[in-house]
Tab-separated table of C-alpha atoms in Angstrom:
chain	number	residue	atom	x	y	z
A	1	UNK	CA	31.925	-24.154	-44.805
A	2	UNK	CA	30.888	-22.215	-41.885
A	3	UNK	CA	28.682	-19.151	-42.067
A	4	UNK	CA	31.432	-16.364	-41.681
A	5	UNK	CA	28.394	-13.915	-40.155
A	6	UNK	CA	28.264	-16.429	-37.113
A	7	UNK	CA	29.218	-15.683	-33.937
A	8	UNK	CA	32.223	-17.693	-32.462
A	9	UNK	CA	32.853	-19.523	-28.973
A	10	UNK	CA	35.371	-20.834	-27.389
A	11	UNK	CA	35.749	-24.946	-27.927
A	12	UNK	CA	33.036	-26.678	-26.102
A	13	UNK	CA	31.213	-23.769	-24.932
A	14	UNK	CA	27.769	-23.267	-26.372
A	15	UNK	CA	26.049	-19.341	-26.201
A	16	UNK	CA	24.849	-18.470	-22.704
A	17	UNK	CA	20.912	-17.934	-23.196
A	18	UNK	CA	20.032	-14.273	-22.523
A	19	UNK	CA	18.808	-13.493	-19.400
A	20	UNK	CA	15.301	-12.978	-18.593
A	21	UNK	CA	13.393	-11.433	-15.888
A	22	UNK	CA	11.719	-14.005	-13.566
A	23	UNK	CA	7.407	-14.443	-14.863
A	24	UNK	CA	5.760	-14.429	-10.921
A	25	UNK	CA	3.279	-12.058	-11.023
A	26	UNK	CA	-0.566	-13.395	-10.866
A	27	UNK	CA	-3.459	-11.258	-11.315
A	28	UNK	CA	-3.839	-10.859	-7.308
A	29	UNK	CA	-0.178	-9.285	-6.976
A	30	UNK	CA	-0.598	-7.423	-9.729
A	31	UNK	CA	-4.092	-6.048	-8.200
A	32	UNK	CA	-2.206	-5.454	-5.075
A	33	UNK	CA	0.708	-3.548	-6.404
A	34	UNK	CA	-1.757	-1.789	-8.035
A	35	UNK	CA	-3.789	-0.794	-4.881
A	36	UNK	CA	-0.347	-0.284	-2.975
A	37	UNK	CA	0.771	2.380	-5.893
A	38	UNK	CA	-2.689	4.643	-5.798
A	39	UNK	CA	-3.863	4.300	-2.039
A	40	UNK	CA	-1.048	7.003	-0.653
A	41	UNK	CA	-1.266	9.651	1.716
A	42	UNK	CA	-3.444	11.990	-1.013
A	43	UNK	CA	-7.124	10.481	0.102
A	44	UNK	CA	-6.374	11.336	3.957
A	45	UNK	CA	-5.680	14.879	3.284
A	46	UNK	CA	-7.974	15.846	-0.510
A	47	UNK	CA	-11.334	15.214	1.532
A	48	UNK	CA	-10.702	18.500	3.067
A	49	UNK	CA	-8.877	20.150	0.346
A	50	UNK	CA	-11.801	19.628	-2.398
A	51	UNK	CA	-14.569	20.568	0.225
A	52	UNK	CA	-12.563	24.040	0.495
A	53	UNK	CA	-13.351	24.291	-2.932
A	54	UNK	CA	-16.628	22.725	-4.167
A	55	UNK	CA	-18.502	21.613	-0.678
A	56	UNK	CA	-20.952	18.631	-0.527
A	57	UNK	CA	-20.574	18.586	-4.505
A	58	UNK	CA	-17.147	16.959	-4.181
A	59	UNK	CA	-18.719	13.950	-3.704
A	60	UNK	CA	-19.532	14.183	-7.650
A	61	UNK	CA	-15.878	15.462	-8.362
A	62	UNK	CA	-14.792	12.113	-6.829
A	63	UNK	CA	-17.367	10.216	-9.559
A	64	UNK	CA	-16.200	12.547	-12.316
A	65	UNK	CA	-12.291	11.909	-11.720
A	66	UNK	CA	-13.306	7.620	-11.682
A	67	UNK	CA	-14.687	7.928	-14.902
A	68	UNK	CA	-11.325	10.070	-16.047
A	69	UNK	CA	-9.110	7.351	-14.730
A	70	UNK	CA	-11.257	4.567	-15.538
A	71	UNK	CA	-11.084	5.850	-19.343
A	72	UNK	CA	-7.051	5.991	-18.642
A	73	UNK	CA	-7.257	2.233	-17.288
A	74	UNK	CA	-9.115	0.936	-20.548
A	75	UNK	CA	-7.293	2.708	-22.420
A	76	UNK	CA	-3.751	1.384	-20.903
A	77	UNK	CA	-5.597	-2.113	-21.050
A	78	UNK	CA	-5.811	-2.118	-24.722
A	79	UNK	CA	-2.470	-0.969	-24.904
A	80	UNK	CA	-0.926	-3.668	-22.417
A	81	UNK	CA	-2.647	-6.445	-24.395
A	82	UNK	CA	-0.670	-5.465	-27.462
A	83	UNK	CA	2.925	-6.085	-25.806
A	84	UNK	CA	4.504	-8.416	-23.532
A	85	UNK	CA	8.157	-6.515	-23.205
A	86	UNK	CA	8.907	-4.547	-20.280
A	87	UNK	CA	8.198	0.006	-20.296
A	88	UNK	CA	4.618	0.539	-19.330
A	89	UNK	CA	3.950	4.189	-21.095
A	90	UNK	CA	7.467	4.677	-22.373
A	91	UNK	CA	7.525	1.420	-24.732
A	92	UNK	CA	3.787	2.526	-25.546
A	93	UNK	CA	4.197	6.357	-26.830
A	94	UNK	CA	7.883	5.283	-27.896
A	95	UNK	CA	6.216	2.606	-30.161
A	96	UNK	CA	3.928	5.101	-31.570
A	97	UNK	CA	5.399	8.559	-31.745
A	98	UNK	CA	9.301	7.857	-31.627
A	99	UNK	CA	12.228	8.446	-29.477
A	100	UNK	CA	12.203	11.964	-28.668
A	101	UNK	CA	7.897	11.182	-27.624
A	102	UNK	CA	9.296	8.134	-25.272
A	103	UNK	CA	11.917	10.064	-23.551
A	104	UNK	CA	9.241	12.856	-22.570
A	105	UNK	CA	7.605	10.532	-21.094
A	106	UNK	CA	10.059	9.309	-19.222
A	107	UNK	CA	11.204	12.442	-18.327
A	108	UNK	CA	7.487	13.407	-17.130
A	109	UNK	CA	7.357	10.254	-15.182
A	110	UNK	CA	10.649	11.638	-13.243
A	111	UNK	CA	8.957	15.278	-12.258
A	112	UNK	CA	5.885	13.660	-11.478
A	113	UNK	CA	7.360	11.230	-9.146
A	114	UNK	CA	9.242	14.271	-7.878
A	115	UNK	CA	6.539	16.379	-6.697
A	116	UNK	CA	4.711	13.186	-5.693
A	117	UNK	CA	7.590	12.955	-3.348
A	118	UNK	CA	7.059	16.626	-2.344
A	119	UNK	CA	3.728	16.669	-2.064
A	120	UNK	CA	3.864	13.387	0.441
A	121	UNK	CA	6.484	14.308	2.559
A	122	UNK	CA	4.457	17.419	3.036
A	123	UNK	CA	1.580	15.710	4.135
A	124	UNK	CA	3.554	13.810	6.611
A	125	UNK	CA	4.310	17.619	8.078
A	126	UNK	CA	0.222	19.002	7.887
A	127	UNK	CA	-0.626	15.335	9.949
A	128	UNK	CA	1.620	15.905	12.826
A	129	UNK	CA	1.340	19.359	12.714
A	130	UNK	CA	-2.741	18.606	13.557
A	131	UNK	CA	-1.446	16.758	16.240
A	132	UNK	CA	2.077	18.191	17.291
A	133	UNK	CA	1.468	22.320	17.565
A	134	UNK	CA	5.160	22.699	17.118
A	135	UNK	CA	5.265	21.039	14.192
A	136	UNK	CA	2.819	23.469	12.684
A	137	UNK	CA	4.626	26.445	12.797
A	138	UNK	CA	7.277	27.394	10.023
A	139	UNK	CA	10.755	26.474	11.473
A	140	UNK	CA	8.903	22.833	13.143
A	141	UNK	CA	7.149	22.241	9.735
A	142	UNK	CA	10.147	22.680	7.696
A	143	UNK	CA	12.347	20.453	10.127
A	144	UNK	CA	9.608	17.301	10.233
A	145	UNK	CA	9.827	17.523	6.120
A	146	UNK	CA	13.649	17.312	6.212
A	147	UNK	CA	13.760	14.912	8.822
A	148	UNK	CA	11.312	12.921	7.215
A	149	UNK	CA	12.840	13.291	3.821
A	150	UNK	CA	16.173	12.820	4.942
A	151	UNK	CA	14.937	9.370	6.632
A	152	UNK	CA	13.487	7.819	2.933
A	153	UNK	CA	16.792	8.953	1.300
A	154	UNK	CA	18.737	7.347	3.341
A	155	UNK	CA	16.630	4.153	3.231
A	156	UNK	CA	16.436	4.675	-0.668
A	157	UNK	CA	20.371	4.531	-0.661
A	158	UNK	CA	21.292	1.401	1.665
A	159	UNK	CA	17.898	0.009	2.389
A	160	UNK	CA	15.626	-0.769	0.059
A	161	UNK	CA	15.992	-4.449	-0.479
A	162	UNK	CA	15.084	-4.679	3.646
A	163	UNK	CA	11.598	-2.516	2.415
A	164	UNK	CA	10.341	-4.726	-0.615
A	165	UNK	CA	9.350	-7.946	1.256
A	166	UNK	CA	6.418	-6.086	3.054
A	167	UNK	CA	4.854	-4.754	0.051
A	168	UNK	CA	1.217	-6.574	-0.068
A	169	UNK	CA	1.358	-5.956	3.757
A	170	UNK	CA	1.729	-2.490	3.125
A	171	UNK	CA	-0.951	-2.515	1.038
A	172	UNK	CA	-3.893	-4.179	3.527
A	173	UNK	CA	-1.955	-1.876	6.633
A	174	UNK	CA	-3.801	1.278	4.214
A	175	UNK	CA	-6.802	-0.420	2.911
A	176	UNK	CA	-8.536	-2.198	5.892
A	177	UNK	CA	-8.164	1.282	8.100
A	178	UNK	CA	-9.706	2.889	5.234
A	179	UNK	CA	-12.431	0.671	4.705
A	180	UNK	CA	-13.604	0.084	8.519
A	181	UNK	CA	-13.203	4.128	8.576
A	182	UNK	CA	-15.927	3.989	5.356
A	183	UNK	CA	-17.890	1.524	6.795
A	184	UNK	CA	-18.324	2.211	11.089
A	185	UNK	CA	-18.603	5.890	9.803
A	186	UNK	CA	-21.868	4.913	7.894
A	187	UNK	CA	-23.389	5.123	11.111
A	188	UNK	CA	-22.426	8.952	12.162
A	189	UNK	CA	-23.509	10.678	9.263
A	190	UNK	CA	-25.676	13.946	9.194
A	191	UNK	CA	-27.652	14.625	6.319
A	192	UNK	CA	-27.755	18.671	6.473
A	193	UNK	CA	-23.786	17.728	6.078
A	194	UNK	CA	-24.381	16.959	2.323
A	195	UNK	CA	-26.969	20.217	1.571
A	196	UNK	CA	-25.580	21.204	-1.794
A	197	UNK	CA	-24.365	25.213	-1.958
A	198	UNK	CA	-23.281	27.110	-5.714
A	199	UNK	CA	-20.492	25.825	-7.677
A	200	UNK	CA	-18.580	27.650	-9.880
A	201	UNK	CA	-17.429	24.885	-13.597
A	202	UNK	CA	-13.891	26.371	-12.713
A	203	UNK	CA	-13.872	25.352	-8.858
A	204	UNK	CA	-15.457	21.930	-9.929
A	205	UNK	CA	-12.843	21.521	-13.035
A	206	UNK	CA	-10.454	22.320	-10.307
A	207	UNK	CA	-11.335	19.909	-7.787
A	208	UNK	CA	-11.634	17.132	-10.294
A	209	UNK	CA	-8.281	17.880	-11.232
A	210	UNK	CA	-6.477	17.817	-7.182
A	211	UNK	CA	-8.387	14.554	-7.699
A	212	UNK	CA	-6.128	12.839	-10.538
A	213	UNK	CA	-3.115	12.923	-7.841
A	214	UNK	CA	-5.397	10.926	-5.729
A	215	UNK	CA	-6.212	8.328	-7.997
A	216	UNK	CA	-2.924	8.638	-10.109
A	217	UNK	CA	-0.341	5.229	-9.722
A	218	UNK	CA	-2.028	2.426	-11.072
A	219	UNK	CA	-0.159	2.984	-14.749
A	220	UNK	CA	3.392	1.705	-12.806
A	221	UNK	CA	1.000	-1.551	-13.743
A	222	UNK	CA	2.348	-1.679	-16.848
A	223	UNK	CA	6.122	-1.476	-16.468
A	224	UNK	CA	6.905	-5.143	-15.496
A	225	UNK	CA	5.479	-7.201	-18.399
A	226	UNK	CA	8.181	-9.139	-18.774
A	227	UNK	CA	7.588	-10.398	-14.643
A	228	UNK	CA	4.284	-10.702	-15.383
A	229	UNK	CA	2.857	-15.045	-15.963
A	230	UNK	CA	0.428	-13.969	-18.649
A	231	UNK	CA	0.808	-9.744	-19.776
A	232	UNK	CA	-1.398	-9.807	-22.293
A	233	UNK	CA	-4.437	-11.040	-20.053
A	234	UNK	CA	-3.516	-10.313	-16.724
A	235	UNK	CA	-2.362	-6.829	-16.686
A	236	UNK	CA	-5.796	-5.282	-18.002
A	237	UNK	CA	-7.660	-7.200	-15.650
A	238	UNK	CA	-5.215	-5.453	-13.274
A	239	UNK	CA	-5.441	-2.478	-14.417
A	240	UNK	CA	-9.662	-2.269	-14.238
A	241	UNK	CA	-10.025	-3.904	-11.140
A	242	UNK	CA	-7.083	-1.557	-9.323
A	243	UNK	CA	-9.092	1.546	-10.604
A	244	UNK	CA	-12.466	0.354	-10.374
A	245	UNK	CA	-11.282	-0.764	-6.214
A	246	UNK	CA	-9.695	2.632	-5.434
A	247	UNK	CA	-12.664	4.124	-7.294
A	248	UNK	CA	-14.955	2.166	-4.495
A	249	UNK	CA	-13.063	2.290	-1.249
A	250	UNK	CA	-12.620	6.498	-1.868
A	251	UNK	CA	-16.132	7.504	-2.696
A	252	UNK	CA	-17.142	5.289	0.280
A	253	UNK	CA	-14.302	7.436	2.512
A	254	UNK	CA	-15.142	10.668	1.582
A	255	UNK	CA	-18.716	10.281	1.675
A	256	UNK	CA	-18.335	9.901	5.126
A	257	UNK	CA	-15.726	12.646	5.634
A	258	UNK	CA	-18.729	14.782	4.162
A	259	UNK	CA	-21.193	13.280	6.253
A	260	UNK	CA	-19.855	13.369	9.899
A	261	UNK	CA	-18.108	16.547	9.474
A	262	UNK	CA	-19.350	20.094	8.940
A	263	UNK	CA	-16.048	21.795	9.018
A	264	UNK	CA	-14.280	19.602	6.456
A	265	UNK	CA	-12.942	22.112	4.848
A	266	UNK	CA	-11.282	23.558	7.727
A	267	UNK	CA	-9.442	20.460	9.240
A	268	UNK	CA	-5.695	19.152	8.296
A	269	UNK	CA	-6.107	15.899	9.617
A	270	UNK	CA	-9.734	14.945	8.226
A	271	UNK	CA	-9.902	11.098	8.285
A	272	UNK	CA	-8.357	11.316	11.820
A	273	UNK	CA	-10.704	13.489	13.127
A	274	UNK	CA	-13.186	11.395	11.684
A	275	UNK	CA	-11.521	8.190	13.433
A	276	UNK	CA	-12.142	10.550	16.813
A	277	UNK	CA	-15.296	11.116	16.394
A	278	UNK	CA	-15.924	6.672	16.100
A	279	UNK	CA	-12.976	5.313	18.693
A	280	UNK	CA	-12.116	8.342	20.725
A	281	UNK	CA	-8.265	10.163	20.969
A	282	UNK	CA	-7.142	6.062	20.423
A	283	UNK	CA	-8.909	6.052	17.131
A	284	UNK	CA	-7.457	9.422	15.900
A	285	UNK	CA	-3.733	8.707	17.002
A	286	UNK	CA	-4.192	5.752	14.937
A	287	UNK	CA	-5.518	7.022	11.965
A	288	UNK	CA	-2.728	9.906	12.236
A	289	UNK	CA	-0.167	6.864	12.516
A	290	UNK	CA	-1.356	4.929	9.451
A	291	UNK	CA	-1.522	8.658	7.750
A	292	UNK	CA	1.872	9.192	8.502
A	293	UNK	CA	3.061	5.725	7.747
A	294	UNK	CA	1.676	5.839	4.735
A	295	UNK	CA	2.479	8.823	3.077
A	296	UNK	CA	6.619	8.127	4.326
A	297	UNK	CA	6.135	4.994	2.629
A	298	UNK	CA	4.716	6.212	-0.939
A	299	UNK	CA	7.070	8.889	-0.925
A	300	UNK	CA	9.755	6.585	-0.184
A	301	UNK	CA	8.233	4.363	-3.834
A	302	UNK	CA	7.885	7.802	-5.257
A	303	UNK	CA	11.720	8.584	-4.841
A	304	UNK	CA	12.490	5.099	-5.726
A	305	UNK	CA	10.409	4.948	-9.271
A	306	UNK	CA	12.222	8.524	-9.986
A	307	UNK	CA	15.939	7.417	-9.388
A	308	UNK	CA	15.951	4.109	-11.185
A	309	UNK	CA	13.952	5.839	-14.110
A	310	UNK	CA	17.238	8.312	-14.200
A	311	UNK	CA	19.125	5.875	-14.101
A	312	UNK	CA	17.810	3.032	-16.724
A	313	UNK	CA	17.289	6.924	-18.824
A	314	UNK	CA	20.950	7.419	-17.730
A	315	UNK	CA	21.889	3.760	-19.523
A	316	UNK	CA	20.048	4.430	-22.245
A	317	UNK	CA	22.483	7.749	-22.375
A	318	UNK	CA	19.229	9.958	-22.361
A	319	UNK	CA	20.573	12.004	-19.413
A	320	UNK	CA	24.098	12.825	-18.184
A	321	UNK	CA	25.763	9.658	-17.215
A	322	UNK	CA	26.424	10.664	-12.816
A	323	UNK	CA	22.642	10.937	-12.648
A	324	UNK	CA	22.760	7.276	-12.824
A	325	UNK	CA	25.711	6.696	-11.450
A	326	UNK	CA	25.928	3.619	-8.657
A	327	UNK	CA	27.604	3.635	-5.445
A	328	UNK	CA	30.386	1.337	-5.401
A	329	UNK	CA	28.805	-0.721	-1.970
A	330	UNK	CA	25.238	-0.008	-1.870
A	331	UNK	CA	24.954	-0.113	-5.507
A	332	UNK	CA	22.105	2.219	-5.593
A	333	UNK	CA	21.904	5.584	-7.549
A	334	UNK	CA	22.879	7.406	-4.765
A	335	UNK	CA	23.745	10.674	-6.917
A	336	UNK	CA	19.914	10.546	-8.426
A	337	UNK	CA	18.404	10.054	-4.529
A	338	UNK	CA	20.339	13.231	-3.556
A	339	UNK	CA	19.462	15.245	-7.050
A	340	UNK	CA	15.829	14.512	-6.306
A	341	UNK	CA	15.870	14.016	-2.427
A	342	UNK	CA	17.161	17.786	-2.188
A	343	UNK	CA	14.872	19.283	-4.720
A	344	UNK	CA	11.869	17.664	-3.776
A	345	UNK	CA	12.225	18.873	-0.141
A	346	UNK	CA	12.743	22.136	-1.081
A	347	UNK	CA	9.460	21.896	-3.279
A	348	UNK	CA	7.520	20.569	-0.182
A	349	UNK	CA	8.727	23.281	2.030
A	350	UNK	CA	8.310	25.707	-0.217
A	351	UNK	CA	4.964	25.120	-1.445
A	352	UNK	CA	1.485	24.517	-0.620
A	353	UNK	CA	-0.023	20.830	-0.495
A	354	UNK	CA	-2.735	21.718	-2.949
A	355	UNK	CA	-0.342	23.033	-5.859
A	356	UNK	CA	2.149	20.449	-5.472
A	357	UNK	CA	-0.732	18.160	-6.096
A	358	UNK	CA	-1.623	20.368	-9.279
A	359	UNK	CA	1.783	19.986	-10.561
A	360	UNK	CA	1.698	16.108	-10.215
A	361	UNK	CA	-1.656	15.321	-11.574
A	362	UNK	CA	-0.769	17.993	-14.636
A	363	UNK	CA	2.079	15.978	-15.390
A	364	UNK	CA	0.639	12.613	-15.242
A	365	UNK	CA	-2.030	13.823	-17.164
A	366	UNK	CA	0.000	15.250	-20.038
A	367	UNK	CA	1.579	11.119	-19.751
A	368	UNK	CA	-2.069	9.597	-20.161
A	369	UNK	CA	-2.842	11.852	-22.952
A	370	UNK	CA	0.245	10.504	-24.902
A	371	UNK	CA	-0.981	6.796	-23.503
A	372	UNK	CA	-4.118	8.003	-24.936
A	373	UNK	CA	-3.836	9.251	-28.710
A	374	UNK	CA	-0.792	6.328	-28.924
A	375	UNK	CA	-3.940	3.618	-28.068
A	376	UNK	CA	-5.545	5.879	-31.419
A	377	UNK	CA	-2.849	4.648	-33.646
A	378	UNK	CA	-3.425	1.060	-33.394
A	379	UNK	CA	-6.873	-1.416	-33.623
A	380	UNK	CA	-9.547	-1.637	-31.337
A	381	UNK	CA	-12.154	1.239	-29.991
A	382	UNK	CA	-11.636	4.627	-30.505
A	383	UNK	CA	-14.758	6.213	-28.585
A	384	UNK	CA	-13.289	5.666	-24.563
A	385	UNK	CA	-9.706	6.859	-25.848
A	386	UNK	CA	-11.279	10.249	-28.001
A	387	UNK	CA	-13.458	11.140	-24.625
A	388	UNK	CA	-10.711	10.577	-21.940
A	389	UNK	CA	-8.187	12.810	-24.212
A	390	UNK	CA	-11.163	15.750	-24.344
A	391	UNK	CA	-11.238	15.129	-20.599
A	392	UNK	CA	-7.630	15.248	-20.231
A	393	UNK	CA	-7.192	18.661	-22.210
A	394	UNK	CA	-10.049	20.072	-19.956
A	395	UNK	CA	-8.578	19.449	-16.640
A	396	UNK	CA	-5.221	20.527	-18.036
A	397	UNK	CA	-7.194	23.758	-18.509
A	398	UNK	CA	-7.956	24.310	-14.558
A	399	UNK	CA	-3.547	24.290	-13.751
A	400	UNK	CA	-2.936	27.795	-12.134
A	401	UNK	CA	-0.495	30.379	-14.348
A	402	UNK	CA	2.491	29.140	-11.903
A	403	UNK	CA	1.707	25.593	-12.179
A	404	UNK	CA	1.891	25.530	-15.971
A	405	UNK	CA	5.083	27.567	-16.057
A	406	UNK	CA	6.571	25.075	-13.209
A	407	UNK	CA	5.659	22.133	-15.936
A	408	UNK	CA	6.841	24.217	-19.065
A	409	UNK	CA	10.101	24.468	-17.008
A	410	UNK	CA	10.839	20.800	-16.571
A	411	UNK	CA	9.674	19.763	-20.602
A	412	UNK	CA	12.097	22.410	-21.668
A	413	UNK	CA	14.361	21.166	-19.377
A	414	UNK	CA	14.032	17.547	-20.150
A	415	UNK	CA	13.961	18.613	-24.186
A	416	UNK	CA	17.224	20.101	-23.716
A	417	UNK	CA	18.775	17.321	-21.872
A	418	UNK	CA	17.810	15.018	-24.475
A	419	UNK	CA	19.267	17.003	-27.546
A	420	UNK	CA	22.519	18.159	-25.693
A	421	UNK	CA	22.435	14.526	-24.740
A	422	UNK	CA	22.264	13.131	-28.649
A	423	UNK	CA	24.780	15.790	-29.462
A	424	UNK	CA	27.332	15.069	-27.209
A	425	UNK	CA	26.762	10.694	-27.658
A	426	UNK	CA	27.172	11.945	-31.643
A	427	UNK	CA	30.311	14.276	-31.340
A	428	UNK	CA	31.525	10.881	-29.222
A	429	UNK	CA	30.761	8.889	-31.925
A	430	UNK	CA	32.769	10.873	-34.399
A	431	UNK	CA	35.240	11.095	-32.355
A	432	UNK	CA	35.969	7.226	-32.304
A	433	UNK	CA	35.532	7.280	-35.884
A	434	UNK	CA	37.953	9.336	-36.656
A	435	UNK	CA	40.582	7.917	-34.049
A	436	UNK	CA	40.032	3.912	-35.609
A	437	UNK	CA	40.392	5.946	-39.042
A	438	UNK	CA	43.692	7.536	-37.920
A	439	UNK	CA	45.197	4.184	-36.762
A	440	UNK	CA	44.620	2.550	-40.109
């Protein structure tokens, strides 16, 4: 007798095995993804940005925000070793805290990809404006950020498969300028450049905290576990060397950003003034070039990260269904590159580089805190997770009044998507109920 709780098929068909993603990511690609996600266009503009605001002494805000991340990095290694399924942070916090916990995370992800996207594409502007005195000026500035956004939209609707080949190119293109930048510039330094002046614990806690965005990106690590040939031992190893890399290559860069220049502070192109000063106007069109190039190109993986997250969250029936909505011949979420295409280039028009920044690393934060007290609720050390989430809560404390109200505004935004969302999926529900119960 057959077990009447089976599942049938037609005659001489067996069950068609599930799916599964394709396991071809090593340690080295994983490394490199990781180095491609952090290296963006934030270390060839913060040199200046932290000098404004702490001097020579940024050079210890860059040690100070390593240790922060590299806490973050153990702490999402211990995590990643627990699971080998797909989510990164979401599966983590969901695992720990529940639904509603996941989908803020989630959600967070989404408005810090969003004003990671601003903040880029804004960068792109102050770069050519250093070089471009048109572009400089209001009306230019604001028509090289729509331009520019307008170009990664477009490529983010009908392009992206073209893009994804060159990734690990991508990656060396940043990370050899940068590091024969670090290295040739050993040789201009000044040492009156790196006299230490009065620092305010605010300013520093600030500076620390513009910092996070520059280092922020190596947690997308943790997303494809199920691509990944060996999760549980490859993805913290990942994870550590990524940080402990970045960590390397931009204390090297802006020690010598301190060291050749006296007027740090002052410039908007930093590392290509510094590539002047070695190779001549050659050396700083270049570095302005690989600037630019770079910072299109991470806000181009920004805006990519934030529409497929709306739309797996629009799937999952987290969000209103059109934010995930595909196009019927690109089948990309074109609805979800517009959404966040248009806000975000209002944002970087609007705003200034160094509180866009604020908004993004606030955000992320607020997602490695969760990642944090969720690695609490299972085995293994407790001290590294305790100390980064005391860190966490003490850069939170150096957001600006208008920065914390901008992130209030998208939680309460997010919470209220997600219970209008379970309300309406339940009055569906009912709804169907009572219609089969009406037919019988």
């Amino acid at each position: 007798m057959s077990d009447p709780g089976a599942r049938s098929h037609p005659a001489g068909s067996a069950a068609a095995p599930p799916v599964a993603p394709l396991r071809h990511l090593g340690r080295f690609r994983l490394v490199t993804v990781g180095i491609n996600s952090v290296i963006g266009g934030g270390i060839f503009i913060m040199p200046a940005e932290v000098a404004g605001l702490i001097g020579p002494a940024s050079i210890a805000a860059y040690v100070l925000a390593g240790l922060v991340v590299t806490g973050v990095g153990l702490a999402l290694a211990s995590l990643a070793s627990r699971y080998e399924t797909s989510g990164g942070p979401y599966l983590y916090v969901r695992s720990a805290f529940g639904e509603f916990a996941g989908f803020q995370v989630g959600w967070l992800f989404c408005l810090a990809r969003l004003t990671a996207m601003a903040n880029l594409v804004n960068g792109f502007a102050r770069y050519l404006g250093a070089l471009l005195p048109w572009a400089a000026h209001p009306v230019g500035r604001a028509a090289v950020i729509a331009a520019c956004a307008a170009l990664i939209m477009t490529i983010n609707m009908i392009g992206i498969r073209q893009t994804s080949g060159a990734a690990n190119l991508f990656a060396f293109a940043k990370v050899v300028p940068l590091v024969i930048l670090g290295i040739g510039g050993l040789f201009f330094l000044h040492a009156e450049n790196f006299t230490l002046t009065p620092v305010g614990p605010l300013s520093f806690l600030r500076s620390v905290l513009l910092l996070i965005f520059v280092f922020s990106g190596f947690e997308i690590l943790t997303v494809p576990a199920e691509e990944s040939l060996q999760p549980r031992k490859d993805m913290p190893f990942a994870l550590i060397a990524t940080v402990l890399a970045v960590c390397g290559i931009y204390l090297l860069v802006h020690s010598v950003a301190t060291g050749m220049l006296p007027g740090l502070a002052s410039e908007q192109a930093p590392l290509a003034t510094a590539a002047g000063m070695m190779a001549g106007p050659a050396g700083r069109y270049a570095m302005t070039l690989i600037a630019a190039t770079s910072m299109a190109g991470c806000a181009l993986i920004s805006l990519v990260g934030g529409t497929r997250l709306l739309y797996a969250m629009s799937r999952a029936r987290q969000v209103p269904w059109w934010m995930g909505s595909l196009h019927a011949a690109w089948r990309t979420p074109v609805k979800a590159t517009l959404l966040m295409g248009g806000i975000g280039t209002g944002l970087a028009i609007a705003s200034a580089y160094s509180t866009l920044a604020a908004i993004s690393a606030g955000t992320r934060l607020l997602v490695y805190l969760a990642c944090c007290l969720a690695c609490l609720r299972g085995a293994g050390g407790r001290i590294i997770p305790v100390l980064t989430s005391l860190a966490i809560v003490a850069l939170l404390c150096a957001l600006k009044k208008e920065e914390i109200m901008w992130g209030l505004s998208g939680i309460i935004i997010g919470t209220v998507l997600y219970f209008g969302m379970m309300r309406y999926t339940g009055a569906r529900r009912g709804r169907a109920v009572e219609a089969v119960g009406g037919m019988k």
